[in-house]
Coordinates of C-alpha atoms and ligand atoms in Angstrom, one line a residue:
M227 CA 34.6 -44.7 4.9
D228 CA 31.0 -43.9 5.6
I229 CA 30.4 -40.2 6.0
I230 CA 26.6 -39.9 6.1
H231 CA 24.9 -39.5 9.5
L232 CA 21.4 -38.5 10.6
L233 CA 21.0 -35.0 11.9
P234 CA 19.8 -34.7 15.4
D235 CA 16.2 -33.6 15.8
T236 CA 17.1 -30.2 17.1
V237 CA 19.2 -29.5 14.0
A238 CA 16.6 -30.8 11.7
N239 CA 14.0 -28.7 13.3
Q240 CA 16.1 -25.6 13.1
I241 CA 16.5 -26.2 9.4
A242 CA 12.8 -26.8 9.0
A243 CA 12.2 -23.6 10.9
G244 CA 14.0 -21.7 8.1
E245 CA 11.0 -22.5 5.9
V246 CA 8.2 -21.9 8.3
V247 CA 9.5 -19.1 10.5
Q248 CA 11.0 -16.2 8.5
R249 CA 10.3 -13.5 11.0
P250 CA 8.2 -12.8 14.1
S251 CA 5.1 -12.4 12.0
S252 CA 5.3 -15.9 10.6
A253 CA 5.5 -17.3 14.1
L254 CA 2.5 -15.2 15.0
K255 CA 0.6 -16.5 12.0
E256 CA 1.1 -20.1 13.1
L257 CA 0.1 -19.5 16.7
L258 CA -3.1 -17.6 15.6
E259 CA -4.0 -20.4 13.2
N260 CA -3.5 -23.0 15.9
S261 CA -5.9 -21.0 18.1
V262 CA -8.4 -20.8 15.4
D263 CA -8.1 -24.6 14.8
A264 CA -8.6 -25.2 18.5
G265 CA -12.1 -23.6 18.2
A266 CA -11.3 -20.5 20.2
T267 CA -13.9 -17.7 20.2
K268 CA -11.5 -15.2 21.8
I269 CA -7.8 -14.7 20.9
E270 CA -5.6 -12.2 22.5
V271 CA -2.2 -11.2 21.3
F272 CA 0.6 -9.5 23.2
V273 CA 3.7 -8.4 21.4
K274 CA 6.8 -6.7 22.6
D275 CA 9.4 -5.0 20.3
S276 CA 7.6 -6.1 17.1
G277 CA 7.8 -9.7 18.2
K278 CA 11.6 -9.8 18.6
T279 CA 11.3 -10.0 22.4
L280 CA 7.9 -11.5 22.9
L281 CA 5.0 -12.9 21.0
Q282 CA 2.2 -14.2 23.2
V283 CA -1.1 -15.7 22.1
T284 CA -3.9 -16.7 24.5
D285 CA -7.0 -18.5 23.4
N286 CA -10.0 -20.0 25.0
G287 CA -9.9 -23.0 22.6
K288 CA -10.1 -26.7 23.5
G289 CA -6.6 -26.9 25.1
M290 CA -4.4 -30.0 25.2
S291 CA -3.9 -33.0 27.5
P292 CA -0.5 -33.3 29.2
T293 CA 0.6 -35.9 26.7
D294 CA -0.6 -33.9 23.7
A295 CA 1.1 -30.8 25.1
R296 CA 4.4 -32.5 25.1
L297 CA 3.9 -34.1 21.7
S298 CA 2.8 -30.9 20.0
F299 CA 6.4 -29.7 19.9
S300 CA 7.6 -32.8 18.0
R301 CA 8.0 -32.6 14.3
H302 CA 5.2 -34.2 12.2
A303 CA 3.0 -34.1 15.3
T304 CA -0.5 -33.1 14.4
S305 CA -4.0 -33.8 15.4
K306 CA -5.3 -32.6 12.1
I307 CA -4.6 -35.3 9.6
R308 CA -3.8 -39.0 9.7
T309 CA -3.3 -40.1 6.2
A310 CA -2.2 -38.5 3.0
E311 CA -5.7 -38.6 1.7
D312 CA -6.8 -36.3 4.5
L313 CA -4.7 -33.6 2.8
F314 CA -7.5 -33.3 0.3
A315 CA -10.2 -32.8 2.9
I316 CA -8.5 -30.1 4.9
R317 CA -10.7 -27.7 6.8
T318 CA -8.2 -26.7 9.4
M319 CA -5.5 -24.0 9.0
G320 CA -2.7 -26.2 10.1
F321 CA -1.9 -29.8 9.1
R322 CA 1.8 -30.1 8.6
G323 CA 2.6 -30.6 12.3
E324 CA 5.8 -28.6 12.1
A325 CA 4.9 -25.1 13.3
L326 CA 5.4 -25.6 17.0
A327 CA 8.5 -27.8 16.4
S328 CA 10.0 -25.1 14.2
V329 CA 9.2 -22.2 16.5
S330 CA 10.5 -23.9 19.6
A331 CA 13.7 -24.9 17.8
V332 CA 14.6 -21.2 17.4
A333 CA 13.1 -19.5 20.4
Q334 CA 12.4 -19.8 24.1
V335 CA 8.8 -21.1 24.3
E336 CA 6.4 -21.4 27.2
L337 CA 3.2 -23.2 26.9
R338 CA 0.3 -23.3 29.3
T339 CA -2.7 -25.3 28.4
R340 CA -5.7 -26.9 29.9
M341 CA -8.7 -28.8 28.6
L342 CA -12.0 -27.6 29.9
T343 CA -12.7 -31.1 31.4
D344 CA -9.3 -31.3 33.2
E345 CA -8.7 -29.8 36.7
T346 CA -5.1 -28.8 36.2
G347 CA -3.3 -27.8 33.2
T348 CA 0.2 -28.3 31.9
L349 CA 3.2 -25.9 31.8
I350 CA 6.0 -26.7 29.4
R351 CA 9.2 -24.7 28.9
I352 CA 11.2 -25.5 25.8
E353 CA 14.3 -23.7 24.5
G354 CA 16.0 -24.3 21.2
G355 CA 14.0 -27.5 20.9
E356 CA 15.0 -28.8 24.3
V357 CA 12.4 -29.4 26.9
K358 CA 13.5 -27.6 30.1
L359 CA 10.4 -28.1 32.3
Q360 CA 7.1 -29.8 32.3
E361 CA 4.8 -29.6 35.3
P362 CA 1.1 -29.3 36.2
V363 CA -0.1 -25.7 36.6
V364 CA -3.2 -23.8 37.4
T365 CA -4.3 -22.1 34.3
P366 CA -7.6 -21.1 32.6
A367 CA -9.1 -23.5 30.1
G368 CA -7.5 -22.9 26.7
T369 CA -3.9 -22.3 25.7
T370 CA -1.3 -19.6 26.1
I371 CA 1.9 -19.8 24.1
A372 CA 4.7 -17.3 24.7
V373 CA 7.5 -17.1 22.2
R374 CA 10.5 -15.2 23.6
N375 CA 13.7 -14.0 21.9
L376 CA 13.0 -15.5 18.5
F377 CA 16.2 -16.6 16.8
Y378 CA 18.2 -16.1 20.0
N379 CA 20.2 -19.2 19.0
V380 CA 20.5 -18.4 15.3
P381 CA 22.3 -15.0 15.4
A382 CA 22.5 -14.9 11.6
R383 CA 18.8 -14.9 11.3
R384 CA 18.3 -12.5 14.1
N385 CA 20.5 -10.1 12.3
F386 CA 18.4 -10.4 9.3
L387 CA 15.3 -9.0 11.0
K388 CA 14.3 -5.6 9.8
S389 CA 13.7 -2.5 11.9
N390 CA 11.0 -2.6 14.5
T391 CA 8.7 -0.6 12.3
V392 CA 9.0 -3.0 9.4
E393 CA 8.6 -6.1 11.6
A394 CA 5.6 -4.4 13.3
R395 CA 4.0 -3.8 9.9
H396 CA 4.4 -7.5 9.1
I397 CA 2.9 -8.5 12.5
I398 CA -0.1 -6.3 11.9
D399 CA -0.5 -7.5 8.3
E400 CA -0.5 -11.1 9.5
F401 CA -2.9 -10.3 12.4
E402 CA -5.3 -8.5 10.1
R403 CA -5.4 -11.4 7.7
V404 CA -6.4 -13.9 10.3
A405 CA -8.8 -11.4 12.0
L406 CA -10.5 -10.6 8.7
A407 CA -10.8 -14.3 7.8
H408 CA -12.6 -15.0 11.1
P409 CA -14.9 -12.2 12.0
E410 CA -16.9 -14.4 14.4
I411 CA -13.8 -14.7 16.7
S412 CA -12.9 -11.9 19.0
F413 CA -9.3 -10.7 18.5
S414 CA -7.1 -8.2 20.2
L415 CA -3.6 -7.0 19.6
N416 CA -1.5 -5.2 22.1
H417 CA 1.9 -3.9 21.1
N418 CA 4.3 -2.6 23.7
G419 CA 1.4 -1.9 26.1
L420 CA -0.7 -0.1 23.5
D421 CA -4.0 -1.6 22.3
V422 CA -3.6 -1.7 18.6
F423 CA -6.8 -3.7 17.8
Q424 CA -9.8 -4.6 19.9
L425 CA -12.1 -6.5 17.5
P426 CA -15.4 -7.9 18.9
P427 CA -17.0 -10.8 17.2
S428 CA -19.1 -9.5 14.3
N429 CA -20.0 -10.0 10.7
L430 CA -17.5 -9.4 7.9
R431 CA -18.6 -5.9 7.1
Q432 CA -18.3 -4.8 10.7
R433 CA -14.9 -6.6 11.0
I434 CA -13.6 -4.7 8.0
I435 CA -14.9 -1.4 9.5
N436 CA -13.3 -2.3 12.9
V437 CA -10.0 -3.0 11.2
Y438 CA -9.8 0.0 8.8
G439 CA -12.1 2.6 10.3
N440 CA -15.7 3.8 10.0
Q441 CA -15.2 5.5 6.7
Y442 CA -15.1 2.0 5.1
N443 CA -18.7 1.5 5.6
E444 CA -19.8 3.4 2.6
K445 CA -17.0 2.0 0.4
L446 CA -18.1 -1.6 0.4
V447 CA -20.1 -3.4 -2.3
P448 CA -21.2 -6.9 -1.3
V449 CA -20.2 -9.7 -3.6
N450 CA -22.2 -12.9 -3.5
E451 CA -22.3 -15.8 -5.9
S452 CA -23.0 -19.5 -5.6
T453 CA -22.2 -22.1 -8.3
T454 CA -21.8 -25.8 -8.1
L455 CA -18.0 -25.4 -8.1
L456 CA -17.7 -22.8 -5.4
R457 CA -19.3 -20.1 -3.3
I458 CA -17.9 -16.6 -3.3
N459 CA -18.8 -13.8 -0.9
G460 CA -17.3 -10.8 0.6
F461 CA -16.8 -7.2 -0.5
A462 CA -15.3 -5.2 -3.2
G463 CA -14.3 -1.5 -2.7
K464 CA -16.3 0.9 -4.8
P465 CA -14.2 2.1 -7.7
E466 CA -14.5 5.7 -6.7
F467 CA -12.6 4.8 -3.5
A468 CA -9.9 2.9 -5.3
R469 CA -6.6 3.5 -3.8
K470 CA -3.7 5.1 -5.6
T471 CA -1.6 2.4 -4.1
R472 CA -1.9 -1.4 -3.8
G473 CA -2.8 -2.8 -0.5
E474 CA -6.2 -4.0 0.6
Q475 CA -6.5 -7.1 -1.6
F476 CA -7.5 -10.2 0.1
F477 CA -8.5 -13.6 -1.0
F478 CA -9.4 -16.2 1.5
I479 CA -9.9 -19.7 0.2
N480 CA -11.7 -21.8 2.8
R481 CA -10.8 -19.1 5.3
R482 CA -7.2 -19.2 4.5
Y483 CA -5.4 -16.0 3.3
I484 CA -4.0 -16.8 -0.1
R485 CA -1.8 -14.8 -2.5
D486 CA -2.8 -15.5 -6.1
G487 CA -1.8 -13.3 -9.0
Y488 CA -4.2 -15.1 -11.3
L489 CA -7.3 -14.5 -9.1
H490 CA -6.1 -11.0 -8.5
H491 CA -6.1 -10.5 -12.3
A492 CA -9.7 -11.8 -12.4
V493 CA -10.8 -9.1 -10.0
S494 CA -8.8 -6.4 -11.7
N495 CA -10.4 -7.4 -14.9
A496 CA -13.9 -7.1 -13.5
F497 CA -13.0 -3.5 -12.4
E498 CA -11.7 -2.8 -15.9
K499 CA -12.6 0.7 -17.1
L500 CA -14.2 1.5 -13.8
L501 CA -11.0 2.6 -12.2
P502 CA -9.2 5.8 -12.7
S503 CA -5.8 5.1 -14.1
E504 CA -3.0 4.3 -11.6
S505 CA -5.4 3.1 -8.9
Y506 CA -6.0 -0.3 -7.5
P507 CA -9.2 -2.0 -6.4
S508 CA -9.7 -3.1 -2.8
Y509 CA -11.4 -6.4 -2.1
W510 CA -12.0 -8.9 0.6
L511 CA -13.2 -12.1 -1.1
F512 CA -14.0 -15.4 0.5
I513 CA -14.1 -18.5 -1.7
D514 CA -15.6 -21.7 -0.3
I515 CA -14.7 -24.7 -2.3
D516 CA -14.6 -28.4 -1.8
P517 CA -11.1 -29.0 -0.4
S518 CA -10.6 -31.9 -2.8
R519 CA -10.5 -29.4 -5.6
I520 CA -7.6 -27.5 -4.3
D521 CA -4.1 -28.4 -3.1
V522 CA -3.0 -26.3 -0.2
N523 CA 0.2 -28.2 0.4
I524 CA 2.4 -26.6 -2.2
H525 CA 4.1 -24.0 0.0
P526 CA 5.5 -24.3 3.5
T527 CA 3.7 -21.2 4.8
K528 CA 0.5 -22.3 3.0
T529 CA -0.1 -19.0 1.3
E530 CA -0.4 -20.5 -2.1
I531 CA -2.7 -23.1 -3.4
K532 CA -3.5 -24.8 -6.7
F533 CA -7.0 -25.2 -8.1
D534 CA -7.8 -28.2 -10.2
D535 CA -10.0 -26.0 -12.4
E536 CA -8.3 -22.7 -12.4
R537 CA -10.1 -21.3 -15.4
S538 CA -13.5 -21.8 -14.1
V539 CA -12.6 -20.2 -10.8
Y540 CA -11.2 -17.2 -12.7
A541 CA -14.4 -16.9 -14.7
I542 CA -16.7 -17.1 -11.6
V543 CA -14.7 -14.6 -9.6
R544 CA -14.6 -12.2 -12.4
A545 CA -18.3 -12.5 -13.1
A546 CA -19.2 -12.3 -9.4
V547 CA -17.3 -9.1 -8.9
K548 CA -18.5 -7.6 -12.2
S549 CA -22.1 -8.2 -11.4
A550 CA -21.7 -6.9 -7.9
L551 CA -20.3 -3.7 -9.2
G552 CA -23.0 -3.5 -11.8
Q553 CA -25.8 -4.0 -9.3
F554 CA -24.6 -1.1 -7.3
S555 CA -24.9 0.9 -10.5
V556 CA -21.4 1.8 -10.6
S557 CA -21.2 2.7 -14.2
P558 CA -18.1 3.7 -16.2
S559 CA -19.6 7.1 -16.9
L560 CA -19.2 8.1 -13.3
D561 CA -16.8 10.9 -12.9
F562 CA -14.7 9.6 -10.1
E563 CA -12.7 12.8 -9.6
K564 CA -15.9 14.6 -8.6
D565 CA -16.8 12.4 -5.7
T566 CA -13.9 13.3 -3.6
S567 CA -13.7 17.1 -3.3
F568 CA -10.1 16.7 -2.6
E569 CA -9.5 15.6 -6.2
L570 CA -11.0 18.8 -7.6
P571 CA -8.6 21.4 -8.9
H572 CA -8.2 24.1 -6.3
S573 CA -9.5 26.7 -8.6
M574 CA -12.8 24.9 -8.7
L575 CA -13.1 24.0 -5.0
Y576 CA -14.4 27.3 -3.7
K577 CA -15.9 28.8 -6.8
P578 CA -19.6 29.5 -6.6
V579 CA -21.7 27.3 -8.9
Q580 CA -22.5 29.1 -12.1
K581 CA -25.6 28.7 -14.0
P582 CA -24.9 27.2 -17.3
G583 CA -25.6 29.7 -20.1
I584 CA -25.8 29.6 -23.8
T585 CA -23.7 32.0 -25.8
V586 CA -24.7 32.7 -29.3
D587 CA -22.0 33.4 -31.8
T588 CA -23.6 36.2 -33.7
G589 CA -20.8 36.3 -36.2
F590 CA -21.4 32.7 -37.1
N591 CA -21.2 32.0 -40.9
P592 CA -21.5 28.4 -42.1
F593 CA -19.4 29.1 -45.2
M594 CA -16.7 30.6 -43.1
R595 CA -16.7 27.4 -41.1
D596 CA -16.1 25.4 -44.1
N597 CA -13.3 27.6 -45.0
S598 CA -11.6 27.3 -41.7
H599 CA -11.9 23.6 -41.9
R600 CA -9.8 23.4 -44.9
K601 CA -7.3 25.6 -43.2
A602 CA -7.2 23.2 -40.3
D603 CA -6.3 20.4 -42.7
G604 CA -3.4 22.5 -43.9
W605 CA -2.3 22.9 -40.3
Q606 CA -2.4 19.2 -39.7
Q607 CA -0.2 18.6 -42.6
A608 CA 2.3 21.0 -41.2
Y609 CA 2.2 19.0 -38.0
N610 CA 2.8 15.8 -39.9
G611 CA 6.0 17.2 -41.0
L612 CA 6.9 18.0 -37.5
E613 CA 6.5 14.4 -36.3
K614 CA 8.9 13.2 -38.9
I615 CA 11.8 15.3 -37.6
H616 CA 14.1 13.0 -35.8
I617 CA 15.4 14.5 -32.6
D618 CA 18.5 12.7 -31.5
N619 CA 19.0 13.9 -28.1
P620 CA 16.2 16.3 -27.3
V621 CA 17.1 16.5 -23.6
E622 CA 20.1 18.6 -23.5
N623 CA 22.0 18.9 -20.3
I624 CA 21.3 22.3 -18.8
S625 CA 24.9 23.3 -19.5
G626 CA 24.1 22.7 -23.2
I627 CA 21.3 25.3 -23.3
E628 CA 22.3 28.8 -23.9
F629 CA 19.8 31.4 -22.8
P630 CA 19.8 34.9 -24.1
E631 CA 19.7 37.0 -21.0
G632 CA 18.4 37.0 -17.5
I633 CA 18.7 35.7 -14.1
Q634 CA 21.0 33.6 -12.0
N635 CA 21.0 30.0 -11.0
R636 CA 22.1 28.5 -7.7
A637 CA 25.7 28.8 -8.6
G638 CA 25.3 32.4 -9.5
D639 CA 25.6 32.0 -13.3
T640 CA 23.2 34.0 -15.4
I641 CA 20.9 31.7 -17.1
V642 CA 17.5 32.7 -18.2
S643 CA 14.7 35.1 -18.3
G644 CA 11.4 33.3 -18.5
E645 CA 9.7 36.4 -19.9
G646 CA 7.8 35.9 -23.0
S647 CA 7.1 32.2 -22.3
L648 CA 4.1 30.6 -23.8
L649 CA 1.9 28.1 -22.0
T650 CA -0.4 25.8 -23.9
H651 CA -3.7 24.4 -22.6
E652 CA -2.0 21.1 -22.1
G653 CA 0.5 22.6 -19.8
I654 CA 3.5 22.8 -22.0
L655 CA 5.5 25.9 -21.6
A656 CA 7.8 27.1 -24.4
F657 CA 10.4 29.9 -24.5
P658 CA 13.3 30.8 -26.7
S659 CA 16.9 29.9 -25.8
V660 CA 19.9 30.7 -27.8
N661 CA 20.3 27.3 -29.4
G662 CA 16.6 26.7 -30.0
I663 CA 13.3 26.5 -28.1
T664 CA 13.1 25.1 -24.7
F665 CA 9.9 23.2 -23.7
I666 CA 8.9 22.6 -20.1
D667 CA 6.3 20.3 -18.8
Y668 CA 4.6 22.7 -16.4
K669 CA 3.3 20.2 -13.9
G670 CA 6.5 18.1 -14.0
A671 CA 8.4 21.3 -13.3
R672 CA 6.1 22.3 -10.5
E673 CA 6.7 18.9 -8.9
R674 CA 10.4 19.4 -9.1
I675 CA 10.3 22.9 -7.7
L676 CA 8.0 22.0 -4.8
F677 CA 10.0 18.8 -4.1
E678 CA 13.2 20.8 -3.7
R679 CA 11.5 23.5 -1.8
F680 CA 10.3 21.0 0.8
L681 CA 13.7 19.4 1.0
D682 CA 15.3 22.9 1.5
V683 CA 12.8 23.5 4.3
A684 CA 13.6 20.2 5.9
E685 CA 17.3 20.7 5.7
G686 CA 16.9 24.1 7.2
Q687 CA 18.1 25.9 4.1
A688 CA 14.9 27.7 3.7
H689 CA 12.4 29.0 6.1
E690 CA 8.7 28.6 5.4
T691 CA 6.5 30.0 8.1
Q692 CA 4.2 27.4 9.5
L693 CA 0.5 28.0 9.2
E694 CA -1.1 27.8 12.5
L695 CA -4.2 25.7 12.2
F696 CA -7.2 25.1 14.2
P697 CA -6.0 21.7 15.4
L698 CA -7.3 18.9 13.3
T699 CA -7.6 15.4 14.6
L700 CA -6.4 12.6 12.4
N701 CA -7.7 9.1 13.1
V702 CA -5.2 6.7 11.6
P703 CA -5.8 3.1 11.0
A704 CA -4.3 1.2 14.0
G705 CA -2.0 -0.5 11.7
D706 CA -0.3 2.7 10.6
F707 CA 0.4 4.0 14.1
E708 CA 4.0 2.7 14.3
L709 CA 4.8 3.9 10.8
I710 CA 3.5 7.4 11.5
Q711 CA 5.5 7.5 14.7
E712 CA 8.6 6.7 12.7
I713 CA 8.1 9.3 10.0
E714 CA 6.9 11.9 12.3
P715 CA 10.3 13.6 12.7
E716 CA 10.5 13.9 8.9
L717 CA 7.0 15.1 8.6
R718 CA 7.9 17.7 11.2
G719 CA 10.9 18.7 9.1
L720 CA 8.6 19.3 6.2
G721 CA 6.4 21.5 8.2
F722 CA 3.7 19.2 9.5
D723 CA 3.2 19.7 13.2
L724 CA 1.7 16.4 14.2
R725 CA 1.4 15.4 17.7
E726 CA 0.5 12.0 19.1
F727 CA -2.7 12.0 21.0
S728 CA -3.7 8.4 21.7
G729 CA -3.4 5.0 20.3
S730 CA -5.1 5.8 17.1
T731 CA -5.3 9.6 17.0
F732 CA -2.9 12.3 16.1
V733 CA -3.6 16.0 16.2
L734 CA -2.4 18.2 13.5
H735 CA -1.4 21.7 14.7
G736 CA 0.4 23.1 11.8
V737 CA 1.2 22.5 8.1
P738 CA 3.7 23.7 5.6
S739 CA 2.8 27.0 4.2
G740 CA 1.4 27.2 0.7
L741 CA -1.1 24.4 1.1
E742 CA -4.6 25.1 0.0
K743 CA -6.9 25.7 3.0
G744 CA -9.2 22.9 3.9
T745 CA -7.2 20.3 2.2
E746 CA -4.4 19.9 4.7
K747 CA -5.7 16.9 6.4
E748 CA -6.7 14.9 3.4
L749 CA -3.3 15.8 1.9
L750 CA -1.4 14.5 4.9
E751 CA -3.5 11.3 4.9
L752 CA -2.8 10.8 1.3
V753 CA 0.9 11.4 1.8
I754 CA 1.0 8.8 4.6
E755 CA -1.1 6.4 2.6
Q756 CA 1.1 6.6 -0.4
Y757 CA 4.3 6.6 1.5
K758 CA 3.2 3.4 3.2
N759 CA 2.9 1.7 0.0
Q760 CA 6.2 2.8 -1.5
Q761 CA 8.4 2.1 1.5
D762 CA 10.4 -0.4 -0.4
K763 CA 11.1 2.0 -3.2
P764 CA 14.9 2.2 -3.6
G765 CA 17.0 5.3 -4.2
M766 CA 15.1 7.7 -2.0
N767 CA 15.3 8.3 1.7
I768 CA 12.2 8.8 3.9
R769 CA 12.4 12.5 3.6
E770 CA 12.6 12.5 -0.2
K771 CA 9.8 10.1 -0.5
L772 CA 7.6 12.2 1.7
A773 CA 8.6 15.4 -0.1
W774 CA 7.9 13.9 -3.4
T775 CA 4.5 12.5 -2.4
L776 CA 3.6 15.8 -1.0
A777 CA 4.7 17.7 -4.1
R778 CA 3.0 15.3 -6.4
N779 CA -0.3 15.5 -4.6
I780 CA -0.3 19.3 -4.5
V781 CA 0.6 19.6 -8.1
K782 CA -2.1 17.2 -9.2
N783 CA -4.7 19.6 -7.9
E784 CA -3.1 22.7 -9.1
A785 CA -4.6 24.7 -12.0
L786 CA -2.4 26.1 -14.7
P787 CA -1.5 29.7 -14.0
H788 CA -3.5 32.4 -15.7
S789 CA -1.4 35.4 -15.0
R790 CA 1.6 36.5 -17.0
S791 CA 3.8 36.5 -13.9
G792 CA 2.8 33.0 -13.0
I793 CA 3.9 31.8 -16.4
D794 CA 7.1 33.8 -16.5
Q795 CA 8.2 32.8 -13.1
L796 CA 8.3 29.1 -13.7
P797 CA 11.4 28.7 -15.9
T798 CA 13.3 30.8 -13.4
E799 CA 12.2 28.7 -10.5
L800 CA 12.9 25.5 -12.3
L801 CA 16.4 26.5 -13.3
R802 CA 17.2 27.3 -9.8
C803 CA 16.7 23.7 -8.9
R804 CA 19.5 21.4 -8.3
Q805 CA 18.2 19.0 -10.9
P806 CA 16.0 20.9 -13.2
N807 CA 16.0 18.4 -16.0
Y808 CA 13.9 15.7 -14.4
T809 CA 10.9 15.4 -12.2
P810 CA 11.6 13.7 -8.8
G811 CA 10.1 10.6 -10.3
G812 CA 12.7 10.6 -13.1
N813 CA 10.6 11.8 -16.1
P814 CA 12.1 14.6 -18.2
C815 CA 10.5 17.9 -17.5
M816 CA 12.6 20.1 -19.8
M817 CA 13.5 19.5 -23.5
V818 CA 15.3 21.6 -26.1
L819 CA 14.4 21.6 -29.7
K820 CA 17.6 22.8 -31.3
T821 CA 17.6 25.6 -33.9
E822 CA 19.4 23.4 -36.4
D823 CA 16.7 20.8 -36.2
I824 CA 14.0 23.4 -36.6
R825 CA 16.0 24.8 -39.6
K826 CA 15.6 21.4 -41.3
W827 CA 11.8 21.8 -41.6
F828 CA 12.3 24.8 -43.8
K829 CA 14.7 23.3 -46.2
Ligands
ADP146 P1 -0.5 -28.3 13.0 O1 -1.2 -27.1 13.3 O2 0.0 -28.3 11.6 O3 -1.2 -29.6 13.4 P2 1.4 -27.4 15.0 O4 2.8 -27.7 15.2 O5 1.0 -26.0 14.7 O6 0.9 -28.3 13.8 O7 0.6 -27.9 16.2 C1 0.7 -29.2 16.6 C2 -0.5 -29.7 17.3 O8 -0.6 -29.1 18.6 C3 -1.8 -29.3 16.7 O9 -2.2 -30.3 15.7 C4 -2.8 -29.3 17.8 O10 -3.3 -30.5 18.1 C5 -1.9 -28.8 19.0 N1 -2.1 -27.4 19.3 C6 -1.2 -26.4 18.9 N2 -1.7 -25.2 19.3 C7 -2.8 -25.4 20.0 C8 -3.8 -24.6 20.7 N3 -3.6 -23.3 20.7 N4 -4.8 -25.2 21.3 C9 -5.0 -26.5 21.2 N5 -4.1 -27.3 20.6 C10 -3.1 -26.8 20.0
MG147 MG1 -0.4 -25.2 13.3

């Protein structure tokens, strides 16, 4: 008995759609690329409900004849290649001829198109791959495609879509990639009636600024290099503006946005030693290369490619970026922290500049110095011994530490007096406990304390008076608007009184108490920025992530305390926390060196 049969086209297309159309943003990408391929100079996008309800792209490109319009929805229907050899001469974004077939298999699609030379255009309605209507229509030259109710006929996939915020983020990412790749084309994006982007035709620098904001102008270093193999141009972000989070890293190969870990490595390598630790370079790099030297057909969404000479490409990219950074005399000796006043420790921010002076040590005696040197050696030896001591389980659970006298923890048990604590220059605090000596990482502890304090405030368990501010306006990158709207209630809970003003502006009326004056805005921007890039971090909810980022950024700029009370207070505050053993990020912040282990040194 024969059991094999051919799948009907509609089913085959639905299956194919699984590869090409993962979410609204992937459909948008295909539509945008078709408009680019059609030679459009103006592309307008309207989106409703993050693309779940509507994705509409209007272009002024070359349009389609009535026959082509009908054919464009068939699988393997393309005007862009004819033979397999053409695959290696590709200059267009599309070529697989499956995007429209796939999208129309899983949505309700309406196409209006007219070639400039034709009097009337064509209207086609197609749902789930079935053509419902085709008729002549009066329509401007160019093409409008509206994709409604994506996955309406594949409930399983519709259910897989993420929240509106997440899908909107994807839409914006995809839109930005195409818009950055084609600065000469005018683009606009309207979401739920709000203009998110209005990008006039321009050069690349201006496009980057229009997408990200004016402040990017001073951040960009041009990259330009021509070799026989390829041409590379674009911009690298100056190292001092490097972001604490990954994000603005773009490679466009022949104008196609590509993900490529290997090339990314080449750029990172060029930045080596120029970047402060834990920060990532930004770059927008365009590589033009003979299409025969690359294979773009290795991934259904065409976001990966293969080079025939990967190593040379790597070397050229690295050298180009390196020399660009060098030319702009960005040298490793630069003190990055100094360039952004926000990075300065608070204690230094408002201090008047002091004239450097020379102090002469009148008691200086070269022979004495020799003496003390020998002493130092002796000390080092003592430390050597210390290193050898094996500490099995230095992090004792709090219940395992017995403190001599003192104050009460949350549960009302008496636990500790921080009096007599010692603080080293490196920020390690030490104090005696009954079973040994307890060490606290001062900054880690502060992070924990502030983190829990913010959470307490948010949960209404504590009251921090809000500082009324002279209202500060906050211009957010258009792409972040949705996100900020979503986290606004949580930010409010933490004490940020942030009110929406217009499509890209918020006004900050109040901040949590305890923030250093003058830094509130930068701090909030940093919190949002870092939050944005750790959205997928598991194990923490939005509020915790925000509280943590906030705490971390405050502590980073805090000076160690100078006063006795500042030092003594810390152990008390830490031990009042719900989880005093660890920083919010999971590093230990308190350790005990047990007396019995110390005893061993002296035996
Ligand atoms: P591909 O882009 O890989 O050729 P698509 O399914 O995306 O495949 O599109 C099929 C064909 O429909 C294209 O080759 C093109 O000829 C035509 N087409 C699609 N969108 C447009 C548009 N916006 N303007 C003009 N022609 C278009
Ligand atoms: Mg296409």
